[in-house]
PDB file of C-alpha atoms in Angstrom:
ATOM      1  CA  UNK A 911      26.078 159.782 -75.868  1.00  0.00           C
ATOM      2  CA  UNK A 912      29.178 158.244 -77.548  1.00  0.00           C
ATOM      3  CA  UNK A 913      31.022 158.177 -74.098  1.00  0.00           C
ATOM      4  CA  UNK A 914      28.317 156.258 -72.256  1.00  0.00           C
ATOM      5  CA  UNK A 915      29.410 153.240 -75.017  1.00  0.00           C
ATOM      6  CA  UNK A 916      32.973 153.675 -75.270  1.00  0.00           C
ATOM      7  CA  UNK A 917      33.301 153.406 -71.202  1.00  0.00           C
ATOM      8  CA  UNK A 918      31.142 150.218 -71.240  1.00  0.00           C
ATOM      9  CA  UNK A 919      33.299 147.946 -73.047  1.00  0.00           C
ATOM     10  CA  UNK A 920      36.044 147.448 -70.140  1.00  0.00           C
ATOM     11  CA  UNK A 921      39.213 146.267 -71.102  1.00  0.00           C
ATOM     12  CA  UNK A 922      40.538 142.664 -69.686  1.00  0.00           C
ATOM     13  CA  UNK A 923      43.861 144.132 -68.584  1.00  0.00           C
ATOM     14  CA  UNK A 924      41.853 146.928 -66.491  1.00  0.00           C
ATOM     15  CA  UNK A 925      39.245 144.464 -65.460  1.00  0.00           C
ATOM     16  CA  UNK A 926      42.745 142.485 -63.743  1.00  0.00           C
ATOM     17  CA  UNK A 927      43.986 145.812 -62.407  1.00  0.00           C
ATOM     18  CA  UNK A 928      41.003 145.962 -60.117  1.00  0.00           C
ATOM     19  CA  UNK A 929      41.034 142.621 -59.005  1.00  0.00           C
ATOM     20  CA  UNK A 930      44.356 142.720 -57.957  1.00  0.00           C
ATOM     21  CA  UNK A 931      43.481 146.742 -55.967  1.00  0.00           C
ATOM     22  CA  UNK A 932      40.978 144.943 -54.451  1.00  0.00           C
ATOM     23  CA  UNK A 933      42.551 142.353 -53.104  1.00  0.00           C
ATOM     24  CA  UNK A 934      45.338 144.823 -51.997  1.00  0.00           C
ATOM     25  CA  UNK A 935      42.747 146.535 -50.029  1.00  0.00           C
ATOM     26  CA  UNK A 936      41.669 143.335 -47.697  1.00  0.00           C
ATOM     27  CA  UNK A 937      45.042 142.013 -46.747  1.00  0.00           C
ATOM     28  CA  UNK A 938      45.714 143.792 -43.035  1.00  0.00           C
ATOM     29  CA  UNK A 939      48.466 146.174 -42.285  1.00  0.00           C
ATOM     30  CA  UNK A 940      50.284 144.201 -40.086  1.00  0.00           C
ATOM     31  CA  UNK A 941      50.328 141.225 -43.369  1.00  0.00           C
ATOM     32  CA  UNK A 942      51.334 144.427 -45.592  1.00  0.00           C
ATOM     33  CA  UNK A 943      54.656 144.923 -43.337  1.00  0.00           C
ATOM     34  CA  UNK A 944      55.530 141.625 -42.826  1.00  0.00           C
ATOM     35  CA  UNK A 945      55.514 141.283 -46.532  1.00  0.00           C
ATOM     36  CA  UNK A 946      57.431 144.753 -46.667  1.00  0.00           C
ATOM     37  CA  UNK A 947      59.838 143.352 -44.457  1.00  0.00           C
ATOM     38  CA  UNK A 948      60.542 139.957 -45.889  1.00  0.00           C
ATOM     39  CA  UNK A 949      61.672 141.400 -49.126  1.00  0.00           C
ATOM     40  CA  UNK A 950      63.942 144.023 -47.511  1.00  0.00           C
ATOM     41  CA  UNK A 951      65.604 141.220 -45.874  1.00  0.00           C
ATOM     42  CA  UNK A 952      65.762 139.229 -49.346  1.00  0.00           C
ATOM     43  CA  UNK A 953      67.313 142.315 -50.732  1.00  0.00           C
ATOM     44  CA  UNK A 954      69.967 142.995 -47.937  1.00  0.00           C
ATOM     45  CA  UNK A 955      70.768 139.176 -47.963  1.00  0.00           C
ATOM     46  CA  UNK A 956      71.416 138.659 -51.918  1.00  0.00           C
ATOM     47  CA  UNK A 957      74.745 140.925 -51.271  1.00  0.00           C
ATOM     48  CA  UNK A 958      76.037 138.492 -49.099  1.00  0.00           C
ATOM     49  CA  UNK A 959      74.574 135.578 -50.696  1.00  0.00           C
ATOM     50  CA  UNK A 960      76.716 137.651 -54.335  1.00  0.00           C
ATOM     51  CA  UNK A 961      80.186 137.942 -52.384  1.00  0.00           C
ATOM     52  CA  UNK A 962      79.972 134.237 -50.986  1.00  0.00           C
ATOM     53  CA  UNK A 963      79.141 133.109 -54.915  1.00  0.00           C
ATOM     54  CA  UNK A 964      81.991 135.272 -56.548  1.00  0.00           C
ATOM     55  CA  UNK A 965      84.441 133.973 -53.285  1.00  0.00           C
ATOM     56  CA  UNK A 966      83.426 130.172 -54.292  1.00  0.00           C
ATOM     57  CA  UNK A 967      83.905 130.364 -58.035  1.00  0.00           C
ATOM     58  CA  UNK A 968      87.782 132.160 -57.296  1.00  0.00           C
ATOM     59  CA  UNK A 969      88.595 129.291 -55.233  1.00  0.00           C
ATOM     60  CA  UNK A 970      86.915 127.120 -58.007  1.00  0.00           C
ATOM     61  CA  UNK A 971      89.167 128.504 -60.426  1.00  0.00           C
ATOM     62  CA  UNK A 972      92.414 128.252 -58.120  1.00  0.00           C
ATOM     63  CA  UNK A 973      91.834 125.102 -57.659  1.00  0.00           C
ATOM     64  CA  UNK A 974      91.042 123.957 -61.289  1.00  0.00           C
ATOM     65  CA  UNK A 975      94.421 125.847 -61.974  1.00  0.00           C
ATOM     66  CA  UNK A 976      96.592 123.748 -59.326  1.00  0.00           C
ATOM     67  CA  UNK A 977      94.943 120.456 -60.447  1.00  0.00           C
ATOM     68  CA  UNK A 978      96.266 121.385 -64.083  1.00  0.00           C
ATOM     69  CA  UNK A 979      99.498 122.143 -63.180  1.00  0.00           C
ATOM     70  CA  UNK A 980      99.656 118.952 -60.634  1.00  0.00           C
ATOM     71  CA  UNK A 981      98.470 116.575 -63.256  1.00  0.00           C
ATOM     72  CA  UNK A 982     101.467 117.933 -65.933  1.00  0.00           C
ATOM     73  CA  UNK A 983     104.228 118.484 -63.207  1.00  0.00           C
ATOM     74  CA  UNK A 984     103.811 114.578 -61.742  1.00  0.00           C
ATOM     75  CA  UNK A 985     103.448 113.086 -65.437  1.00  0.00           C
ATOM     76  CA  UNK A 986     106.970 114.640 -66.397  1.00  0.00           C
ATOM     77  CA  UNK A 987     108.227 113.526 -62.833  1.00  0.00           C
ATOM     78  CA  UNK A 988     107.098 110.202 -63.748  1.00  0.00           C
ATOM     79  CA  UNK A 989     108.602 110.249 -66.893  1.00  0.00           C
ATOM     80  CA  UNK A 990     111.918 111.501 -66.227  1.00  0.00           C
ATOM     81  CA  UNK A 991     112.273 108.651 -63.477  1.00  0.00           C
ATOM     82  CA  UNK A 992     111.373 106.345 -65.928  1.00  0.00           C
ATOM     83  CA  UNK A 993     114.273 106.941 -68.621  1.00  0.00           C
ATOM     84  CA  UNK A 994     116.526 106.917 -65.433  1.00  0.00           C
TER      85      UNK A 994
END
């Protein structure tokens, strides 16, 4: 007798669960793989999309580096022509 109450009070999370199973259940195969497939492909591209980011911040920094030392080398060039 106690179970019959305790299973009638549904939880909201498992009410969601359902929901979400049942809608699951109407979307077609053939929508099932192409959603299968697009995030394989967003998975395979983020490597590329990670070496391209890690290539463009080294240059970033190699370049930051040579405008530093371009800035101090042509202020002391200037300088030295100007006690000349």
């Amino acid at each position: 007798m106690g179970k019959k109450d305790a299973g009638a009070t549904k939880l909201p999370v498992d009410q969601y669960r359902k929901q979400i199973g049942k809608q699951d259940y109407k979307k077609t195969k053939s929508v099932l793989k192409a959603t299968r497939l697009k995030a394989e492909a967003k998975k395979s591209s983020s490597g590329f999309r990670d070496a391209f980011l890690v290539v463009a911040a080294i240059l970033f920094f190699v370049l930051c580096v040579y405008a530093f030392f371009y800035l101090n080398l042509s202020t002391e060039i200037n300088l030295d022509l100007d006690m000349d």
